[in-house]
Amino acid sequence: MSDSLLNFALPPLPSDLPLPPLPEIKDQELRQQVFTHSSYYAVPRRATSLDVEGGDKLLDNEKLEHVGDGLLGAVVTVLLHDLFPNLKHGPATMLKAHLVRDATLAQLSRRYEFPSFLRAGKAATYNLISGEKTVANLFEAYIAGLYYSYLQPRTLSSTVPRTRIPTPPRTPQKTGPATTESESITSKSSPSTPPPTTHTHITHGQAMDQLEEWLIPLFTPLAHWVLQEMRKEQARLDLLVASKNDDSHLDDDAIGAMARLNEHFTVKQGGKPEYCAKRAAGDMWYVMVIAIMKDGTQRTAEATRNTKKLASTVAAWKICQELGI
């Protein structure tokens, strides 16, 4: 049905949406891969090949986009549970879908000016940056590129001077020139000695923490805005359904009608009515009752209510009225 929240399309993102500073991918080779479309190299593809052939490595951003999609999905899923712990599973899934769909990510990508860095085949560039898919892929590829840049080993140089504890002077030796204590300490702590260098690795969890320092401030206000838009649309749909239901006064009269109709058909018509139910707008249920008589004639009635049972009862009551039950 057209009047369903499942078919809701978000308006453009608000112009005043906070945009956190973009973290830098320091590895230039990795950054270049993030913005490289497969058309740039135009490598022939083989449908039967599972791996890159000839010892080459992946140079475009397709695999990074794939990884970034998974990373973003995990971050957004946990974020929504933290922000809205009482939101039902269905609406939470719908909210996440709005946040990570191409239309949303493409707008974020353009605000960070990602399309201006795209490397693609000359003949394809214009169409690629004009659409949503490739521009959204740049955003997901950047997430993966940033994640892997955090995982790269980092070189740390110790700049903290060591504290030396003076030792008692040695007994002068008979051979060789005498060396004073100050000369000995000076020679041992010569500034020409380079400071020790160490390499440090961070875990995948730590890389995820650093990634969230950018994504959480970006998607938190966006999630609140999207949920607000969903609530507004739901309220509009509820009003629409209410305006169509001009038979709400039948609810009290219909109590017990479904049992009466079922009993009548079981005893006198040799069968049972068929109840066809489906979701209507929002949390509403639409039910059509089809009752086939012994002589082959068919009676139908329909109703829309906030529960399937109530809609079935009202629809059954309408057929009962026709049959004089």
CSV table of C-alpha atoms in Angstrom, one decimal:
chain,number,residue,atom,x,y,z
A,1,MET,CA,0.0,0.0,0.0
A,2,SER,CA,1.2,3.5,-0.8
A,3,ASP,CA,0.1,4.9,2.6
A,4,SER,CA,2.7,2.9,4.6
A,5,LEU,CA,5.7,4.0,6.6
A,6,LEU,CA,7.7,1.4,4.7
A,7,ASN,CA,7.4,3.6,1.6
A,8,PHE,CA,8.4,6.8,3.4
A,9,ALA,CA,11.3,8.8,1.7
A,10,LEU,CA,13.3,11.2,3.7
A,11,PRO,CA,13.5,14.9,2.7
A,12,PRO,CA,16.9,16.3,2.1
A,13,LEU,CA,19.2,16.4,5.1
A,14,PRO,CA,18.9,19.7,7.0
A,15,SER,CA,21.5,22.3,6.1
A,16,ASP,CA,22.4,23.0,9.7
A,17,LEU,CA,23.3,19.4,10.4
A,18,PRO,CA,26.5,19.4,12.5
A,19,LEU,CA,29.4,18.1,10.4
A,20,PRO,CA,32.4,17.0,12.6
A,21,PRO,CA,35.9,17.6,11.2
A,22,LEU,CA,37.0,14.9,8.8
A,23,PRO,CA,39.8,12.7,10.2
A,24,GLU,CA,42.8,12.4,7.9
A,25,ILE,CA,44.0,9.1,6.3
A,26,LYS,CA,47.7,9.6,6.7
A,27,ASP,CA,48.8,6.8,4.4
A,28,GLN,CA,48.7,8.3,1.0
A,29,GLU,CA,48.6,5.0,-0.9
A,30,LEU,CA,45.5,3.9,1.2
A,31,ARG,CA,43.9,7.3,0.7
A,32,GLN,CA,44.4,7.1,-3.1
A,33,GLN,CA,42.7,3.7,-3.1
A,34,VAL,CA,39.7,5.1,-1.2
A,35,PHE,CA,39.0,7.5,-4.0
A,36,THR,CA,39.8,5.2,-7.0
A,37,HIS,CA,36.9,3.8,-9.0
A,38,SER,CA,37.3,0.5,-10.9
A,39,SER,CA,37.0,2.4,-14.2
A,40,TYR,CA,40.2,4.2,-13.5
A,41,TYR,CA,42.3,1.0,-14.2
A,42,ALA,CA,39.7,-0.7,-16.4
A,43,VAL,CA,41.1,-4.1,-15.5
A,44,PRO,CA,39.2,-6.9,-17.3
A,45,ARG,CA,36.9,-8.9,-15.0
A,46,ARG,CA,36.5,-12.7,-15.1
A,47,ALA,CA,33.3,-13.9,-13.6
A,48,THR,CA,34.8,-17.3,-12.8
A,49,SER,CA,37.8,-15.9,-10.9
A,50,LEU,CA,37.5,-15.5,-7.2
A,51,ASP,CA,40.8,-13.7,-6.5
A,52,VAL,CA,43.0,-11.1,-8.1
A,53,GLU,CA,45.2,-12.8,-10.6
A,54,GLY,CA,48.9,-12.5,-11.4
A,55,GLY,CA,50.1,-11.5,-8.0
A,56,ASP,CA,48.5,-8.0,-8.3
A,57,LYS,CA,46.7,-6.4,-5.4
A,58,LEU,CA,43.4,-4.6,-5.3
A,59,LEU,CA,43.9,-0.9,-6.4
A,60,ASP,CA,40.3,0.4,-6.5
A,61,ASN,CA,37.9,1.1,-3.7
A,62,GLU,CA,35.3,-1.7,-4.2
A,63,LYS,CA,36.6,-3.9,-1.4
A,64,LEU,CA,37.1,-0.9,1.0
A,65,GLU,CA,33.5,0.1,0.3
A,66,HIS,CA,32.4,-3.5,1.2
A,67,VAL,CA,34.3,-3.3,4.5
A,68,GLY,CA,33.2,0.2,5.3
A,69,ASP,CA,29.5,-0.8,4.8
A,70,GLY,CA,29.9,-3.4,7.5
A,71,LEU,CA,31.8,-1.1,9.9
A,72,LEU,CA,29.2,1.6,9.5
A,73,GLY,CA,26.3,-0.8,10.0
A,74,ALA,CA,27.8,-2.0,13.3
A,75,VAL,CA,28.4,1.5,14.6
A,76,VAL,CA,24.9,2.7,13.7
A,77,THR,CA,23.1,-0.4,15.0
A,78,VAL,CA,24.8,-0.1,18.5
A,79,LEU,CA,24.3,3.7,18.4
A,80,LEU,CA,20.6,3.5,17.9
A,81,HIS,CA,20.2,0.9,20.7
A,82,ASP,CA,22.1,3.3,23.0
A,83,LEU,CA,20.1,6.4,21.9
A,84,PHE,CA,16.6,4.7,21.8
A,85,PRO,CA,16.6,1.6,24.0
A,86,ASN,CA,12.8,1.4,24.0
A,87,LEU,CA,12.4,1.7,20.2
A,88,LYS,CA,10.9,-1.5,18.8
A,89,HIS,CA,12.9,-3.8,16.5
A,90,GLY,CA,10.9,-3.0,13.4
A,91,PRO,CA,11.2,0.9,13.6
A,92,ALA,CA,14.8,0.5,14.7
A,93,THR,CA,15.6,-1.5,11.6
A,94,MET,CA,13.7,1.1,9.5
A,95,LEU,CA,15.6,4.0,11.2
A,96,LYS,CA,19.0,2.3,10.5
A,97,ALA,CA,18.0,1.7,6.9
A,98,HIS,CA,17.3,5.5,6.4
A,99,LEU,CA,20.7,6.3,8.0
A,100,VAL,CA,22.9,4.0,5.9
A,101,ARG,CA,21.0,4.1,2.6
A,102,ASP,CA,22.8,5.5,-0.5
A,103,ALA,CA,20.6,8.7,-0.6
A,104,THR,CA,21.8,9.7,3.0
A,105,LEU,CA,25.5,8.7,2.5
A,106,ALA,CA,25.7,10.4,-0.8
A,107,GLN,CA,24.6,13.7,0.8
A,108,LEU,CA,27.2,13.3,3.6
A,109,SER,CA,29.8,12.5,1.0
A,110,ARG,CA,29.1,15.6,-0.9
A,111,ARG,CA,29.3,17.8,2.2
A,112,TYR,CA,32.7,16.4,2.8
A,113,GLU,CA,33.5,17.1,-0.9
A,114,PHE,CA,34.5,13.5,-1.5
A,115,PRO,CA,33.4,13.5,-5.2
A,116,SER,CA,36.1,16.1,-6.0
A,117,PHE,CA,38.8,13.5,-5.2
A,118,LEU,CA,37.3,10.7,-7.3
A,119,ARG,CA,39.7,9.0,-9.7
A,120,ALA,CA,37.8,7.3,-12.5
A,121,GLY,CA,37.9,6.8,-16.2
A,122,LYS,CA,37.4,10.0,-18.1
A,123,ALA,CA,34.4,8.9,-19.9
A,124,ALA,CA,32.7,7.7,-16.7
A,125,THR,CA,33.5,10.5,-14.3
A,126,TYR,CA,30.6,12.8,-15.0
A,127,ASN,CA,27.9,10.1,-14.7
A,128,LEU,CA,29.5,8.6,-11.6
A,129,ILE,CA,29.6,11.9,-9.6
A,130,SER,CA,26.1,12.8,-10.7
A,131,GLY,CA,24.5,9.7,-9.3
A,132,GLU,CA,24.1,8.4,-5.7
A,133,LYS,CA,25.7,5.0,-5.7
A,134,THR,CA,29.3,5.8,-6.4
A,135,VAL,CA,29.2,9.0,-4.3
A,136,ALA,CA,27.8,7.0,-1.4
A,137,ASN,CA,30.4,4.3,-1.9
A,138,LEU,CA,33.2,6.9,-1.4
A,139,PHE,CA,31.8,7.6,2.1
A,140,GLU,CA,31.9,3.9,3.0
A,141,ALA,CA,35.3,3.4,1.4
A,142,TYR,CA,36.7,6.3,3.5
A,143,ILE,CA,35.4,4.7,6.7
A,144,ALA,CA,37.3,1.5,5.8
A,145,GLY,CA,40.4,3.5,4.8
A,146,LEU,CA,40.4,5.4,8.0
A,147,TYR,CA,39.9,2.2,10.0
A,148,TYR,CA,42.9,0.5,8.4
A,149,SER,CA,45.1,3.6,8.7
A,150,TYR,CA,44.5,3.4,12.5
A,151,LEU,CA,45.7,-0.2,12.5
A,152,GLN,CA,49.0,0.6,10.8
A,153,PRO,CA,52.1,0.4,13.1
A,154,ARG,CA,53.2,3.7,14.5
A,155,THR,CA,56.7,4.8,15.2
A,156,LEU,CA,57.3,6.4,18.6
A,157,SER,CA,60.6,8.2,19.6
A,158,SER,CA,61.4,8.6,23.3
A,159,THR,CA,62.0,12.3,24.0
A,160,VAL,CA,62.0,12.0,27.8
A,161,PRO,CA,65.6,12.4,29.1
A,162,ARG,CA,66.8,9.6,31.4
A,163,THR,CA,67.6,10.5,34.9
A,164,ARG,CA,71.1,9.4,35.9
A,165,ILE,CA,72.1,8.8,39.5
A,166,PRO,CA,75.7,9.8,40.3
A,167,THR,CA,77.9,7.0,41.4
A,168,PRO,CA,80.9,7.3,43.7
A,169,PRO,CA,84.2,8.1,41.9
A,170,ARG,CA,86.4,5.2,40.9
A,171,THR,CA,89.8,4.7,42.3
A,172,PRO,CA,92.2,6.3,39.8
A,173,GLN,CA,94.0,3.7,37.7
A,174,LYS,CA,97.7,3.7,37.3
A,175,THR,CA,97.7,3.4,33.6
A,176,GLY,CA,96.1,5.8,31.2
A,177,PRO,CA,95.0,9.4,31.6
A,178,ALA,CA,92.8,10.2,34.6
A,179,THR,CA,89.1,10.8,33.9
A,180,THR,CA,87.0,12.9,36.2
A,181,GLU,CA,83.5,12.0,37.2
A,182,SER,CA,81.9,14.9,35.3
A,183,GLU,CA,83.7,13.9,32.1
A,184,SER,CA,82.6,10.3,32.6
A,185,ILE,CA,78.9,11.3,33.0
A,186,THR,CA,79.2,13.7,30.0
A,187,SER,CA,80.6,11.0,27.8
A,188,LYS,CA,77.9,8.5,28.7
A,189,SER,CA,75.1,10.9,28.2
A,190,SER,CA,76.3,12.3,24.9
A,191,PRO,CA,73.6,14.1,22.9
A,192,SER,CA,74.9,12.3,19.8
A,193,THR,CA,73.2,9.1,21.1
A,194,PRO,CA,69.8,8.7,19.3
A,195,PRO,CA,66.8,8.2,21.5
A,196,PRO,CA,65.3,4.7,21.4
A,197,THR,CA,62.6,4.1,18.8
A,198,THR,CA,59.7,1.8,19.3
A,199,HIS,CA,56.8,0.6,17.1
A,200,THR,CA,53.3,0.3,18.6
A,201,HIS,CA,50.3,-1.6,17.3
A,202,ILE,CA,46.7,-1.0,18.2
A,203,THR,CA,44.0,-3.6,18.3
A,204,HIS,CA,40.9,-3.7,16.1
A,205,GLY,CA,38.8,-2.6,19.0
A,206,GLN,CA,41.0,0.4,19.6
A,207,ALA,CA,40.8,1.3,15.9
A,208,MET,CA,37.0,1.0,16.2
A,209,ASP,CA,37.0,3.4,19.2
A,210,GLN,CA,39.0,6.0,17.1
A,211,LEU,CA,36.6,5.5,14.2
A,212,GLU,CA,33.6,6.1,16.5
A,213,GLU,CA,35.1,9.5,17.6
A,214,TRP,CA,34.1,10.7,14.1
A,215,LEU,CA,31.0,8.7,13.3
A,216,ILE,CA,29.2,9.0,16.6
A,217,PRO,CA,29.1,12.8,16.6
A,218,LEU,CA,28.1,12.7,13.0
A,219,PHE,CA,25.2,10.2,13.2
A,220,THR,CA,23.8,11.1,16.6
A,221,PRO,CA,22.0,14.3,15.6
A,222,LEU,CA,21.2,12.7,12.2
A,223,ALA,CA,19.5,9.8,14.0
A,224,HIS,CA,17.4,12.1,16.1
A,225,TRP,CA,16.3,14.1,13.0
A,226,VAL,CA,15.4,10.9,11.0
A,227,LEU,CA,13.3,9.5,13.9
A,228,GLN,CA,11.5,12.8,14.2
A,229,GLU,CA,10.7,12.7,10.5
A,230,MET,CA,9.4,9.1,10.9
A,231,ARG,CA,7.2,10.1,13.8
A,232,LYS,CA,5.7,13.0,11.8
A,233,GLU,CA,5.0,10.7,8.9
A,234,GLN,CA,3.4,8.1,11.2
A,235,ALA,CA,1.1,10.8,12.7
A,236,ARG,CA,0.1,11.8,9.1
A,237,LEU,CA,-0.7,8.2,8.2
A,238,ASP,CA,-2.7,7.7,11.3
A,239,LEU,CA,-4.8,10.7,10.5
A,240,LEU,CA,-5.3,9.4,7.0
A,241,VAL,CA,-6.5,6.0,8.1
A,242,ALA,CA,-8.8,7.6,10.7
A,243,SER,CA,-10.4,9.7,8.1
A,244,LYS,CA,-11.1,6.6,6.0
A,245,ASN,CA,-12.6,4.7,8.9
A,246,ASP,CA,-16.2,6.1,9.0
A,247,ASP,CA,-17.4,2.9,10.6
A,248,SER,CA,-15.6,3.2,13.9
A,249,HIS,CA,-19.0,3.3,15.6
A,250,LEU,CA,-19.5,-0.4,14.8
A,251,ASP,CA,-16.8,-1.7,17.2
A,252,ASP,CA,-19.1,-2.2,20.1
A,253,ASP,CA,-21.9,-3.8,18.0
A,254,ALA,CA,-19.4,-6.2,16.4
A,255,ILE,CA,-18.4,-7.9,19.6
A,256,GLY,CA,-18.7,-11.7,19.1
A,257,ALA,CA,-19.5,-11.4,15.4
A,258,MET,CA,-16.6,-13.5,14.2
A,259,ALA,CA,-17.6,-16.5,16.4
A,260,ARG,CA,-21.2,-16.2,15.2
A,261,LEU,CA,-20.2,-16.1,11.5
A,262,ASN,CA,-17.8,-19.0,11.9
A,263,GLU,CA,-20.4,-21.1,13.7
A,264,HIS,CA,-23.0,-20.3,11.1
A,265,PHE,CA,-20.8,-21.4,8.2
A,266,THR,CA,-19.6,-24.5,10.0
A,267,VAL,CA,-23.1,-25.7,10.7
A,268,LYS,CA,-25.2,-24.5,7.8
A,269,GLN,CA,-22.8,-23.8,4.9
A,270,GLY,CA,-20.3,-26.7,5.3
A,271,GLY,CA,-17.2,-24.5,5.5
A,272,LYS,CA,-15.5,-21.6,7.2
A,273,PRO,CA,-15.0,-17.9,6.1
A,274,GLU,CA,-11.5,-16.9,4.9
A,275,TYR,CA,-9.8,-14.0,6.7
A,276,CYS,CA,-7.2,-12.2,4.6
A,277,ALA,CA,-5.2,-9.9,6.7
A,278,LYS,CA,-2.3,-7.5,5.9
A,279,ARG,CA,-0.6,-4.5,7.4
A,280,ALA,CA,-2.0,-1.1,6.6
A,281,ALA,CA,-0.6,2.3,7.4
A,282,GLY,CA,1.6,2.3,10.5
A,283,ASP,CA,0.4,-0.1,13.1
A,284,MET,CA,-3.0,-0.7,11.5
A,285,TRP,CA,-4.4,-4.0,10.1
A,286,TYR,CA,-6.6,-4.4,7.0
A,287,VAL,CA,-8.8,-7.5,6.9
A,288,MET,CA,-11.0,-8.8,4.2
A,289,VAL,CA,-13.5,-11.6,5.0
A,290,ILE,CA,-14.5,-13.9,2.1
A,291,ALA,CA,-17.5,-16.2,2.8
A,292,ILE,CA,-18.6,-18.7,0.2
A,293,MET,CA,-22.2,-20.0,0.5
A,294,LYS,CA,-23.4,-23.5,-0.4
A,295,ASP,CA,-24.9,-22.3,-3.6
A,296,GLY,CA,-21.5,-20.8,-4.7
A,297,THR,CA,-22.4,-17.2,-4.0
A,298,GLN,CA,-19.8,-15.1,-2.3
A,299,ARG,CA,-20.0,-12.5,0.4
A,300,THR,CA,-17.1,-10.1,1.2
A,301,ALA,CA,-16.6,-7.4,3.8
A,302,GLU,CA,-13.5,-5.5,4.9
A,303,ALA,CA,-12.4,-3.4,7.9
A,304,THR,CA,-9.2,-1.6,9.1
A,305,ARG,CA,-8.4,-1.4,12.8
A,306,ASN,CA,-5.4,-1.2,15.0
A,307,THR,CA,-5.5,-4.9,15.7
A,308,LYS,CA,-6.0,-7.8,13.4
A,309,LYS,CA,-8.6,-9.4,15.7
A,310,LEU,CA,-10.7,-6.2,15.8
A,311,ALA,CA,-10.6,-5.7,12.1
A,312,SER,CA,-11.6,-9.3,11.5
A,313,THR,CA,-14.5,-8.9,14.0
A,314,VAL,CA,-15.9,-5.8,12.3
A,315,ALA,CA,-15.6,-7.3,8.9
A,316,ALA,CA,-17.4,-10.5,10.1
A,317,TRP,CA,-20.1,-8.4,11.6
A,318,LYS,CA,-20.8,-6.7,8.3
A,319,ILE,CA,-21.4,-10.1,6.7
A,320,CYS,CA,-23.5,-11.2,9.6
A,321,GLN,CA,-25.7,-8.1,9.0
A,322,GLU,CA,-26.1,-9.1,5.3
A,323,LEU,CA,-27.1,-12.6,6.2
A,324,GLY,CA,-29.3,-11.6,9.1
A,325,ILE,CA,-27.3,-13.7,11.6
